[in-house]
Coordinates of C-alpha atoms in Angstrom, one line a residue:
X16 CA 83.9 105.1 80.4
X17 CA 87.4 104.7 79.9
X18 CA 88.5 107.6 82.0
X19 CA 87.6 105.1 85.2
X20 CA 89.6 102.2 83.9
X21 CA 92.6 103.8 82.5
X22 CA 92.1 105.7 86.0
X23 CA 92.3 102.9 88.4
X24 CA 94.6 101.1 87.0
X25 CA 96.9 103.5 85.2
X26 CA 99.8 103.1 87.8
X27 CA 102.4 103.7 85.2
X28 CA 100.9 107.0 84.1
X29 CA 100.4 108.3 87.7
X30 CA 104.1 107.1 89.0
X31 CA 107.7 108.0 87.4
X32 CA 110.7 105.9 88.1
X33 CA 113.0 107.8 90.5
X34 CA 116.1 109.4 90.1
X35 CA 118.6 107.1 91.1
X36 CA 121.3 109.7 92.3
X37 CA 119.1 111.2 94.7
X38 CA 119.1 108.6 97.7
X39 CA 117.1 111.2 100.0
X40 CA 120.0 111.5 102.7
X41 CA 121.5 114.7 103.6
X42 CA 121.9 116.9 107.2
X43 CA 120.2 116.2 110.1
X44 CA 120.9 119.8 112.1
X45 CA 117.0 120.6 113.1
X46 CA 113.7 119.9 115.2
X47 CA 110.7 117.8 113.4
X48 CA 108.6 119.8 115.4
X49 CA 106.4 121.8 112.7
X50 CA 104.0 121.4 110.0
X51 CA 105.3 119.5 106.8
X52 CA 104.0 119.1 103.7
X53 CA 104.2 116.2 101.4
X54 CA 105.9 116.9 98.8
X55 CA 106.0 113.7 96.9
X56 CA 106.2 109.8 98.1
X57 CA 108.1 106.9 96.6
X58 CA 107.2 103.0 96.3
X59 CA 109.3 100.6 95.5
X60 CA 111.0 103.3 93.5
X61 CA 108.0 104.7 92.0
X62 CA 107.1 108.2 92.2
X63 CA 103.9 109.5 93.5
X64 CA 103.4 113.2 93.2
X65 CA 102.9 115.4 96.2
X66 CA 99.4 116.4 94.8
X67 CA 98.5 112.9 94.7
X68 CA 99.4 112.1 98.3
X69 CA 98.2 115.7 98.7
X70 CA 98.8 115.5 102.4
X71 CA 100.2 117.2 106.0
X72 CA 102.3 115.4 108.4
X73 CA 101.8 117.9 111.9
X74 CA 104.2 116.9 114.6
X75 CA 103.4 119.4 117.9
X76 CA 106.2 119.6 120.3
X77 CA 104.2 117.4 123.2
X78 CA 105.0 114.6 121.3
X79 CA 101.0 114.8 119.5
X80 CA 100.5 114.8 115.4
X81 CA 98.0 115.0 113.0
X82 CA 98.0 113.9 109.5
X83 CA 95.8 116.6 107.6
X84 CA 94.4 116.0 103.9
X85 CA 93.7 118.8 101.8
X86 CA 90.8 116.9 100.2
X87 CA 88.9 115.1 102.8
X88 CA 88.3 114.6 106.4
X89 CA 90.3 111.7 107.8
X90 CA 88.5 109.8 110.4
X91 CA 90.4 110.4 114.0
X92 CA 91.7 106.6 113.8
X93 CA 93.0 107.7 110.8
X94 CA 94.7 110.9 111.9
X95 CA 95.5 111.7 115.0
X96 CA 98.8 109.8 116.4
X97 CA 101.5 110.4 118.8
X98 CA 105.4 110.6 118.5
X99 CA 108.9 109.6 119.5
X100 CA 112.3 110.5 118.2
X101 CA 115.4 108.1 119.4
X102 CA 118.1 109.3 117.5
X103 CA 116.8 108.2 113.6
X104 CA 114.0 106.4 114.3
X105 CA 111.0 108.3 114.3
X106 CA 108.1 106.3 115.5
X107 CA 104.3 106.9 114.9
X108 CA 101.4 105.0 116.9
X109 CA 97.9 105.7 115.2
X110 CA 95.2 106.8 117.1
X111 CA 93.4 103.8 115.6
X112 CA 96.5 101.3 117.0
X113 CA 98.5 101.1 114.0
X114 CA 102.5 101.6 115.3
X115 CA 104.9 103.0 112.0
X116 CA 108.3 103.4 112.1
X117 CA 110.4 105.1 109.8
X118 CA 113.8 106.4 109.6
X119 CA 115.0 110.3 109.3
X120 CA 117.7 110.1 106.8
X121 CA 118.0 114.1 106.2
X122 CA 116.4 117.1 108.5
X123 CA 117.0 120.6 108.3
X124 CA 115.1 123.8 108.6
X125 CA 113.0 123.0 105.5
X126 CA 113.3 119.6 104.4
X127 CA 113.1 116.1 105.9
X128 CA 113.1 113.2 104.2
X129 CA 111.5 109.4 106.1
X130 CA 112.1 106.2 104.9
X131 CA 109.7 102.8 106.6
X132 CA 107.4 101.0 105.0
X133 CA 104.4 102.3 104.7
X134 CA 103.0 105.7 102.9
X135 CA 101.4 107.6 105.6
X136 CA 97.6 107.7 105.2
X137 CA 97.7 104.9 102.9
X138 CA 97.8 102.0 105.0
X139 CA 97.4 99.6 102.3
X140 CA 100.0 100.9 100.2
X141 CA 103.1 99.3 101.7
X142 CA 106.8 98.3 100.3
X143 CA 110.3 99.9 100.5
X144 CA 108.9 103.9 101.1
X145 CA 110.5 107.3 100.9
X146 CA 108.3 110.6 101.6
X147 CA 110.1 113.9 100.8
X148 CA 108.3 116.7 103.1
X149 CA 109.3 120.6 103.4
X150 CA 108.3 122.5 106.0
X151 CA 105.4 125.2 106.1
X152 CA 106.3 128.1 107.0
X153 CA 104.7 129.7 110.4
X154 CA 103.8 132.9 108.8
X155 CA 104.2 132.6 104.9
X156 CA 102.8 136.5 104.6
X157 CA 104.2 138.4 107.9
X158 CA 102.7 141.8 105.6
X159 CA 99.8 141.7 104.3
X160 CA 98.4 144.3 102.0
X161 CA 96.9 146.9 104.1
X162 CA 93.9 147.6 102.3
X163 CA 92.7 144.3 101.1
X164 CA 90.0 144.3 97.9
X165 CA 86.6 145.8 99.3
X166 CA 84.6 143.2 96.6
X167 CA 86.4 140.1 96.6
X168 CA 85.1 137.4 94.1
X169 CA 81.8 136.2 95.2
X170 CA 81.9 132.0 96.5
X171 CA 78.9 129.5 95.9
X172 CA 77.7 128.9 98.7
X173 CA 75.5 126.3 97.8
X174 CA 75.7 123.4 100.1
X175 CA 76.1 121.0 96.6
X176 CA 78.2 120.3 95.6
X177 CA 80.7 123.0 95.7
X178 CA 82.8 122.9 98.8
X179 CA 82.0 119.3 99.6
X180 CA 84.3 116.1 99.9
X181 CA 83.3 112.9 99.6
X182 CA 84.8 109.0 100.2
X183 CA 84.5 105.8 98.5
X184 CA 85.9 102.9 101.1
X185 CA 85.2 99.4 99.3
X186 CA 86.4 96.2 100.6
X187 CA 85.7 92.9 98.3
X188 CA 86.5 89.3 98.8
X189 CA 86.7 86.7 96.0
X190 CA 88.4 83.6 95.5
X191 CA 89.5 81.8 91.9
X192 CA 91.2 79.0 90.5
X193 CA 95.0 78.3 91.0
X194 CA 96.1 75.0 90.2
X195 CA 92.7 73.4 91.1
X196 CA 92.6 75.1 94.4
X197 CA 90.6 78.2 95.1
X198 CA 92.4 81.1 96.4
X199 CA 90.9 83.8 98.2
X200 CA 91.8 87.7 97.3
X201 CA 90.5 90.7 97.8
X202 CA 90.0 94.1 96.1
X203 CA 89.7 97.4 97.8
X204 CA 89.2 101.0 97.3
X205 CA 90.0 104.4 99.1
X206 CA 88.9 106.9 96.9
X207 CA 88.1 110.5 97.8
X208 CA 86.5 112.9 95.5
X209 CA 86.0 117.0 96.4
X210 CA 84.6 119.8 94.6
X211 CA 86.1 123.2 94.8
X212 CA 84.1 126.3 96.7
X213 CA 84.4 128.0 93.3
X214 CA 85.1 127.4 89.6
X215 CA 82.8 124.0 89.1
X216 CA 85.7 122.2 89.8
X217 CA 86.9 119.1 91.4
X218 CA 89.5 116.4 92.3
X219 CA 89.3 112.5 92.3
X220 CA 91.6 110.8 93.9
X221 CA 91.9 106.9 93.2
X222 CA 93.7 104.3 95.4
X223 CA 93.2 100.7 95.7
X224 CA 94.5 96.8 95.0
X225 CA 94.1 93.6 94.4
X226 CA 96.1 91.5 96.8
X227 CA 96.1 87.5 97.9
X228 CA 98.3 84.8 99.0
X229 CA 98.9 82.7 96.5
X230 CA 100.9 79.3 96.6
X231 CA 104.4 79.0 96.0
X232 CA 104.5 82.8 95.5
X233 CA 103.4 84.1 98.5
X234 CA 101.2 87.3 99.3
X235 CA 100.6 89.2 96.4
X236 CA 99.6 92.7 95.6
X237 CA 98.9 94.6 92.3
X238 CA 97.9 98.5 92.8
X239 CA 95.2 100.3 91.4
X240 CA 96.6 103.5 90.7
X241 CA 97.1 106.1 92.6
X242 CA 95.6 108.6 90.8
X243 CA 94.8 112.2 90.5
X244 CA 92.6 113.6 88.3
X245 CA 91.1 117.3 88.3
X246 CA 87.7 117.6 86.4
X247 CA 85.5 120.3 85.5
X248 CA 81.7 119.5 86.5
X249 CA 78.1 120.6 85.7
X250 CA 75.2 119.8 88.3
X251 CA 71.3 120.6 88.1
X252 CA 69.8 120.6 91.4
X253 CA 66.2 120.2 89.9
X254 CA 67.3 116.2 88.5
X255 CA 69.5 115.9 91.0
X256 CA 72.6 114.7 88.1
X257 CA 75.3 115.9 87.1
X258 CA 78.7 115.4 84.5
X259 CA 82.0 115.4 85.0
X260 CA 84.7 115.5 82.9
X261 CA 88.3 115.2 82.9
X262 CA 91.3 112.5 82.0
X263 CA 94.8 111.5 83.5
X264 CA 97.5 112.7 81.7
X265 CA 97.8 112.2 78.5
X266 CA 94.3 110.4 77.8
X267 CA 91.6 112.0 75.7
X268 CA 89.1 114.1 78.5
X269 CA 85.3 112.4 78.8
X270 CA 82.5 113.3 80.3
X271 CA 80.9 111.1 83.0
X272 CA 77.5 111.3 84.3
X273 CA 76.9 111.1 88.4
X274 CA 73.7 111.6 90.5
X275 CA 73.5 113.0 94.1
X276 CA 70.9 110.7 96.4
X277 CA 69.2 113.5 98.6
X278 CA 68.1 110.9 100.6
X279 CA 70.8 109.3 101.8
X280 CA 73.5 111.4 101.1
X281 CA 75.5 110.0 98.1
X282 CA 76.9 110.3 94.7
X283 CA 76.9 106.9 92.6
X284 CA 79.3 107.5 89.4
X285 CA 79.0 104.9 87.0
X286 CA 82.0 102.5 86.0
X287 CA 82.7 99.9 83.2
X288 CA 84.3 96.8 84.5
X289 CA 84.8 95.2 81.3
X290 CA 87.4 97.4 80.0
X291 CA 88.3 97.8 83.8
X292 CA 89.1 94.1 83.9
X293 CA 90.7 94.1 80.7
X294 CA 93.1 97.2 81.3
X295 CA 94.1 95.1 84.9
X296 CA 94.8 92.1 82.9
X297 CA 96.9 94.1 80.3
X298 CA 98.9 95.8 83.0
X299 CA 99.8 93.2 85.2
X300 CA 98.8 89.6 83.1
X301 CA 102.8 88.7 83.1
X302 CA 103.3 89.2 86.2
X303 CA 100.1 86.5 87.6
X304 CA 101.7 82.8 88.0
X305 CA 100.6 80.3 85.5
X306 CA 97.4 78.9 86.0
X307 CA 95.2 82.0 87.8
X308 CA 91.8 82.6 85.9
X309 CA 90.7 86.2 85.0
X310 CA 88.8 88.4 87.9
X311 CA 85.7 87.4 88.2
X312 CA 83.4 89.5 86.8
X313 CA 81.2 91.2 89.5
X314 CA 83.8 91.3 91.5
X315 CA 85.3 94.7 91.0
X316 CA 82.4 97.6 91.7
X317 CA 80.3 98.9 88.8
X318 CA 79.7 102.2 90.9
X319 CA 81.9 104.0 92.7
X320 CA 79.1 105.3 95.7
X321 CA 80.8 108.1 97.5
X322 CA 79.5 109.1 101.1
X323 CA 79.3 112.7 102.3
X324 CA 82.8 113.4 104.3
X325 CA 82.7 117.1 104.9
X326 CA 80.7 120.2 103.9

Protein backbone atom coordinates (compact mmCIF):
# COMPACT_ATOMS: atom_id res chain seq x y z
CA UNK A 1 0.00 0.00 0.00
CA UNK A 2 2.78 2.11 -0.32
CA UNK A 3 2.01 3.40 -3.76
CA UNK A 4 -0.87 5.72 -1.77
CA UNK A 5 1.54 7.03 0.87
CA UNK A 6 4.59 7.73 -1.15
CA UNK A 7 1.67 9.08 -3.50
CA UNK A 8 0.19 11.66 -1.33
CA UNK A 9 2.79 12.88 0.18
CA UNK A 10 5.62 12.52 -2.36
CA UNK A 11 5.82 16.33 -3.14
CA UNK A 12 9.41 16.21 -3.73
CA UNK A 13 9.20 13.48 -6.32
CA UNK A 14 6.20 15.10 -8.13
CA UNK A 15 7.86 18.93 -8.13
CA UNK A 16 11.45 20.04 -9.48
CA UNK A 17 13.12 23.18 -8.32
CA UNK A 18 12.92 25.79 -11.07
CA UNK A 19 15.36 27.14 -13.24
CA UNK A 20 16.46 30.19 -11.86
CA UNK A 21 17.40 32.05 -15.15
CA UNK A 22 14.10 31.71 -16.52
CA UNK A 23 12.05 34.48 -14.67
CA UNK A 24 8.88 33.84 -17.14
CA UNK A 25 9.00 37.61 -18.57
CA UNK A 26 9.33 38.23 -22.16
CA UNK A 27 6.98 40.27 -25.01
CA UNK A 28 3.73 41.21 -24.51
CA UNK A 29 2.72 42.03 -28.51
CA UNK A 30 -0.77 39.78 -28.58
CA UNK A 31 -4.56 39.15 -27.59
CA UNK A 32 -5.30 36.49 -24.62
CA UNK A 33 -8.25 35.86 -26.38
CA UNK A 34 -7.81 31.90 -27.28
CA UNK A 35 -7.53 28.58 -25.88
CA UNK A 36 -4.32 27.93 -23.67
CA UNK A 37 -3.01 25.04 -22.46
CA UNK A 38 -1.19 24.52 -19.25
CA UNK A 39 1.87 23.71 -19.76
CA UNK A 40 3.37 23.44 -16.34
CA UNK A 41 2.70 25.59 -12.95
CA UNK A 42 5.21 26.75 -10.31
CA UNK A 43 4.85 27.05 -6.35
CA UNK A 44 6.92 28.67 -4.30
CA UNK A 45 9.46 27.72 -6.91
CA UNK A 46 8.46 24.28 -7.34
CA UNK A 47 7.61 22.72 -10.48
CA UNK A 48 4.44 21.09 -11.27
CA UNK A 49 4.26 19.40 -14.63
CA UNK A 50 1.70 20.40 -17.21
CA UNK A 51 0.28 16.81 -17.07
CA UNK A 52 -0.21 17.13 -13.51
CA UNK A 53 -2.22 20.38 -13.61
CA UNK A 54 -3.41 18.83 -16.87
CA UNK A 55 -5.66 21.70 -17.57
CA UNK A 56 -7.30 24.58 -20.22
CA UNK A 57 -7.52 28.14 -19.44
CA UNK A 58 -10.43 29.37 -22.36
CA UNK A 59 -10.67 33.09 -22.47
CA UNK A 60 -13.67 34.08 -25.28
CA UNK A 61 -13.43 37.52 -26.62
CA UNK A 62 -16.83 38.78 -24.67
CA UNK A 63 -14.85 38.87 -21.76
CA UNK A 64 -16.36 34.79 -20.72
CA UNK A 65 -13.80 31.78 -19.83
CA UNK A 66 -13.77 28.41 -18.99
CA UNK A 67 -11.27 26.38 -17.18
CA UNK A 68 -11.51 22.81 -18.94
CA UNK A 69 -9.72 19.60 -17.29
CA UNK A 70 -8.80 16.81 -19.44
CA UNK A 71 -9.64 14.40 -16.61
CA UNK A 72 -12.79 15.42 -14.97
CA UNK A 73 -15.77 17.46 -15.08
CA UNK A 74 -15.33 20.64 -13.01
CA UNK A 75 -18.40 21.73 -11.30
CA UNK A 76 -19.71 25.24 -12.99
CA UNK A 77 -18.56 27.16 -9.69
CA UNK A 78 -15.48 25.70 -10.42
CA UNK A 79 -15.19 26.61 -14.10
CA UNK A 80 -16.86 29.04 -15.68
CA UNK A 81 -15.53 32.74 -14.84
CA UNK A 82 -15.43 36.09 -16.49
CA UNK A 83 -12.51 38.48 -17.54
CA UNK A 84 -10.75 41.76 -17.53
CA UNK A 85 -7.46 42.97 -18.94
CA UNK A 86 -6.15 46.60 -17.57
CA UNK A 87 -2.98 46.83 -18.93
CA UNK A 88 -0.97 43.67 -16.81
CA UNK A 89 -3.45 42.77 -14.67
CA UNK A 90 -5.58 40.14 -15.77
CA UNK A 91 -8.39 39.60 -13.44
CA UNK A 92 -10.58 36.39 -12.99
CA UNK A 93 -14.08 36.32 -10.94
CA UNK A 94 -15.21 32.56 -10.50
CA UNK A 95 -18.51 31.71 -11.32
CA UNK A 96 -18.64 30.41 -7.73
CA UNK A 97 -17.49 34.15 -6.26
CA UNK A 98 -13.86 33.60 -5.97
CA UNK A 99 -12.05 37.03 -7.63
CA UNK A 100 -7.98 36.03 -8.86
CA UNK A 101 -5.74 38.29 -10.02
CA UNK A 102 -2.70 37.72 -11.65
CA UNK A 103 -0.20 39.48 -13.64
CA UNK A 104 0.80 38.87 -17.60
CA UNK A 105 4.43 39.12 -17.56
CA UNK A 106 5.03 37.82 -21.34
CA UNK A 107 2.23 37.32 -24.20
CA UNK A 108 2.68 36.58 -27.65
CA UNK A 109 1.11 34.47 -30.34
CA UNK A 110 1.91 31.27 -28.51
CA UNK A 111 2.94 31.79 -25.12
CA UNK A 112 1.75 33.62 -22.01
CA UNK A 113 3.05 33.34 -18.88
CA UNK A 114 0.68 34.66 -15.36
CA UNK A 115 1.98 35.23 -12.19
CA UNK A 116 -0.82 35.68 -8.72
CA UNK A 117 -1.19 33.61 -6.20
CA UNK A 118 -3.12 30.99 -6.69
CA UNK A 119 -2.89 27.89 -9.27
CA UNK A 120 -5.93 27.97 -11.17
CA UNK A 121 -8.33 25.09 -10.36
CA UNK A 122 -6.55 24.42 -7.28
CA UNK A 123 -7.89 26.81 -4.98
CA UNK A 124 -6.19 25.41 -2.06
CA UNK A 125 -2.94 25.45 -3.42
CA UNK A 126 -1.81 29.01 -2.93
CA UNK A 127 1.72 30.89 -2.54
CA UNK A 128 4.06 32.96 -4.90
CA UNK A 129 2.61 31.20 -8.49
CA UNK A 130 3.73 31.09 -12.09
CA UNK A 131 1.65 29.13 -14.86
CA UNK A 132 3.45 28.81 -18.25
CA UNK A 133 0.45 28.38 -20.95
CA UNK A 134 0.80 28.03 -24.98
CA UNK A 135 -1.70 28.50 -27.09
CA UNK A 136 -3.84 25.85 -29.00
CA UNK A 137 -3.96 26.21 -32.18
CA UNK A 138 -7.55 26.90 -33.98
CA UNK A 139 -7.10 24.26 -36.52
CA UNK A 140 -3.99 21.99 -35.59
CA UNK A 141 -4.78 19.70 -38.91
CA UNK A 142 -6.23 22.24 -41.69
CA UNK A 143 -5.71 18.76 -44.18
CA UNK A 144 -6.78 15.85 -43.15
CA UNK A 145 -6.18 12.63 -44.83
CA UNK A 146 -8.73 12.24 -47.40
CA UNK A 147 -9.53 8.77 -47.07
CA UNK A 148 -9.45 8.12 -43.44
CA UNK A 149 -9.10 4.12 -42.20
CA UNK A 150 -12.45 2.39 -43.09
CA UNK A 151 -11.86 -0.02 -39.70
CA UNK A 152 -10.52 2.06 -37.06
CA UNK A 153 -9.63 0.37 -33.75
CA UNK A 154 -12.65 -0.87 -32.07
CA UNK A 155 -13.43 1.31 -28.36
CA UNK A 156 -15.07 -0.40 -25.15
CA UNK A 157 -17.86 0.89 -24.85
CA UNK A 158 -18.76 -0.42 -21.72
CA UNK A 159 -20.14 2.12 -19.38
CA UNK A 160 -17.36 0.77 -16.56
CA UNK A 161 -15.14 1.68 -16.09
CA UNK A 162 -13.50 2.65 -19.35
CA UNK A 163 -14.33 6.22 -20.25
CA UNK A 164 -15.34 7.29 -16.80
CA UNK A 165 -13.95 10.01 -14.35
CA UNK A 166 -14.39 10.06 -10.97
CA UNK A 167 -13.64 12.67 -7.77
CA UNK A 168 -12.57 12.25 -4.33
CA UNK A 169 -13.44 15.83 -2.40
CA UNK A 170 -12.56 15.12 1.51
CA UNK A 171 -12.58 17.79 4.00
CA UNK A 172 -11.35 16.83 7.82
CA UNK A 173 -11.10 18.66 10.96
CA UNK A 174 -8.89 17.71 13.91
CA UNK A 175 -7.30 19.51 16.55
CA UNK A 176 -3.89 18.43 18.76
CA UNK A 177 -1.70 19.46 21.31
CA UNK A 178 0.61 22.52 21.01
CA UNK A 179 2.01 23.82 24.10
CA UNK A 180 -0.94 22.54 26.21
CA UNK A 181 -3.42 24.13 23.94
CA UNK A 182 -5.38 22.35 21.31
CA UNK A 183 -5.16 23.61 17.90
CA UNK A 184 -7.50 22.97 15.28
CA UNK A 185 -6.37 21.82 11.60
CA UNK A 186 -7.59 20.40 8.87
CA UNK A 187 -6.79 17.85 6.06
CA UNK A 188 -8.27 17.84 2.64
CA UNK A 189 -8.37 16.11 -0.59
CA UNK A 190 -9.21 16.81 -4.31
CA UNK A 191 -8.40 13.85 -6.08
CA UNK A 192 -9.72 12.86 -9.46
CA UNK A 193 -9.17 9.50 -10.97
CA UNK A 194 -10.21 8.56 -14.89
CA UNK A 195 -9.98 5.61 -16.94
CA UNK A 196 -9.13 5.64 -20.57
CA UNK A 197 -11.98 4.69 -23.39
CA UNK A 198 -9.28 2.11 -24.48
CA UNK A 199 -6.20 0.34 -23.30
CA UNK A 200 -7.35 -0.56 -19.51
CA UNK A 201 -5.87 2.37 -18.58
CA UNK A 202 -6.06 5.18 -16.16
CA UNK A 203 -4.86 8.40 -14.36
CA UNK A 204 -4.95 9.37 -10.61
CA UNK A 205 -4.48 12.55 -9.78
CA UNK A 206 -3.72 13.43 -6.01
CA UNK A 207 -3.94 16.90 -4.30
CA UNK A 208 -4.42 17.81 -0.84
CA UNK A 209 -2.91 19.45 2.74
CA UNK A 210 -2.76 19.67 6.02
CA UNK A 211 -3.06 23.27 7.04
CA UNK A 212 -3.72 25.22 10.67
CA UNK A 213 -2.95 28.27 12.49
CA UNK A 214 -0.70 27.67 14.88
CA UNK A 215 0.65 30.04 17.69
CA UNK A 216 3.57 32.19 17.29
CA UNK A 217 3.94 30.70 13.68
CA UNK A 218 0.91 31.62 12.16
CA UNK A 219 -1.23 29.70 9.42
CA UNK A 220 0.41 26.78 8.31
CA UNK A 221 0.19 24.51 5.35
CA UNK A 222 2.08 21.29 4.28
CA UNK A 223 0.99 19.79 0.69
CA UNK A 224 0.05 16.41 -0.07
CA UNK A 225 1.43 15.98 -3.36
CA UNK A 226 0.40 16.84 -6.32
CA UNK A 227 0.62 13.90 -7.98
CA UNK A 228 0.20 12.08 -11.24
CA UNK A 229 0.20 8.65 -11.55
CA UNK A 230 -0.90 6.55 -14.77
CA UNK A 231 -1.91 2.84 -13.92
CA UNK A 232 -2.84 -0.06 -15.82
CA UNK A 233 -6.20 -1.74 -14.40
CA UNK A 234 -8.15 -5.06 -14.49
CA UNK A 235 -12.02 -5.04 -13.59
CA UNK A 236 -14.55 -8.11 -13.38
CA UNK A 237 -17.97 -6.93 -13.69
CA UNK A 238 -19.39 -10.28 -12.19
CA UNK A 239 -17.59 -9.25 -8.43
CA UNK A 240 -17.80 -5.97 -9.08
CA UNK A 241 -13.60 -5.47 -8.05
CA UNK A 242 -11.01 -4.60 -9.63
CA UNK A 243 -6.79 -3.92 -9.40
CA UNK A 244 -4.81 -1.30 -10.25
CA UNK A 245 -1.45 -0.91 -10.59
CA UNK A 246 1.12 1.65 -11.09
CA UNK A 247 3.86 3.85 -9.07
CA UNK A 248 5.27 7.54 -9.15
CA UNK A 249 8.36 7.85 -10.60
CA UNK A 250 10.89 6.07 -9.50
CA UNK A 251 9.03 3.72 -6.90
CA UNK A 252 8.59 -0.02 -7.41
CA UNK A 253 4.81 -0.38 -9.40
CA UNK A 254 2.00 -2.31 -6.92
CA UNK A 255 -1.06 -3.54 -7.47
CA UNK A 256 -4.07 -2.08 -5.56
CA UNK A 257 -7.36 -3.62 -5.17
CA UNK A 258 -10.73 -1.24 -5.70
CA UNK A 259 -14.48 -2.18 -5.87
CA UNK A 260 -17.22 -0.31 -7.83
CA UNK A 261 -20.66 0.15 -5.46
CA UNK A 262 -23.44 -0.34 -8.19
CA UNK A 263 -25.59 1.01 -5.84
CA UNK A 264 -24.48 4.08 -5.16
CA UNK A 265 -22.23 4.81 -7.63
CA UNK A 266 -18.65 4.58 -6.16
CA UNK A 267 -15.21 3.17 -6.13
CA UNK A 268 -13.67 2.78 -2.49
CA UNK A 269 -9.76 2.11 -3.01
CA UNK A 270 -8.19 1.09 0.01
CA UNK A 271 -5.30 3.22 1.80
CA UNK A 272 -2.79 2.57 4.67
CA UNK A 273 -2.48 5.45 7.04
CA UNK A 274 0.14 4.14 9.09
CA UNK A 275 2.82 4.36 6.62
CA UNK A 276 0.74 7.42 5.31
CA UNK A 277 1.32 9.18 8.66
CA UNK A 278 4.70 8.04 8.92
CA UNK A 279 5.90 9.21 5.25
CA UNK A 280 4.06 12.92 6.41
CA UNK A 281 6.04 12.98 9.44
CA UNK A 282 9.36 12.04 7.61
CA UNK A 283 8.72 14.71 4.99
CA UNK A 284 7.85 17.51 6.85
CA UNK A 285 8.79 16.54 10.94
CA UNK A 286 11.53 19.50 10.84
CA UNK A 287 9.70 21.79 9.66
CA UNK A 288 6.41 21.33 12.67
CA UNK A 289 7.36 23.79 15.80
CA UNK A 290 8.37 22.14 18.97
CA UNK A 291 5.83 20.71 20.86
CA UNK A 292 3.00 19.52 18.06
CA UNK A 293 2.01 15.75 18.63
CA UNK A 294 1.81 13.28 15.67
CA UNK A 295 -1.65 13.29 13.41
CA UNK A 296 -4.00 11.62 15.05
CA UNK A 297 -4.62 8.58 13.78
CA UNK A 298 -8.18 8.34 12.12
CA UNK A 299 -7.73 11.43 11.04
CA UNK A 300 -6.48 11.08 7.57
CA UNK A 301 -8.99 8.70 5.36
CA UNK A 302 -8.40 4.93 5.17
CA UNK A 303 -10.39 5.02 1.64
CA UNK A 304 -10.24 7.13 -0.84
CA UNK A 305 -14.34 6.83 -2.06
CA UNK A 306 -14.52 8.42 -5.43
CA UNK A 307 -17.99 9.60 -6.79
CA UNK A 308 -19.05 9.22 -10.43
CA UNK A 309 -18.12 12.70 -12.29
CA UNK A 310 -18.60 11.93 -15.89
CA UNK A 311 -19.35 9.01 -18.28
Amino acid sequence: MALFAIATIGMTVACQKSDSTDDGHGDINASIVGTWKVERALLNDNIIPGETVNMNIIMNDDGTGKLESNVAQLPIADSLFDWGLNGTTLTIRMNGGQTLSYTVTKLTATECTIQGTVVPGFPTMTGNVRVDLSREAVNPNPNPEPNPNPNPEPVDNDPFPGATNWVFNYDQTFTFDYNGSQITAHVIFNNTLNFANTGAAGVLNIVGAVSGNIPEYGEQRFPLGPLTINFTYTYDSVTSTGTMTGAVTGATPETIPFTYNTSDNTIMVEMDVVPLVAELLAEYGDDLPVGIDNIPQGTLPEYFTFTRATK
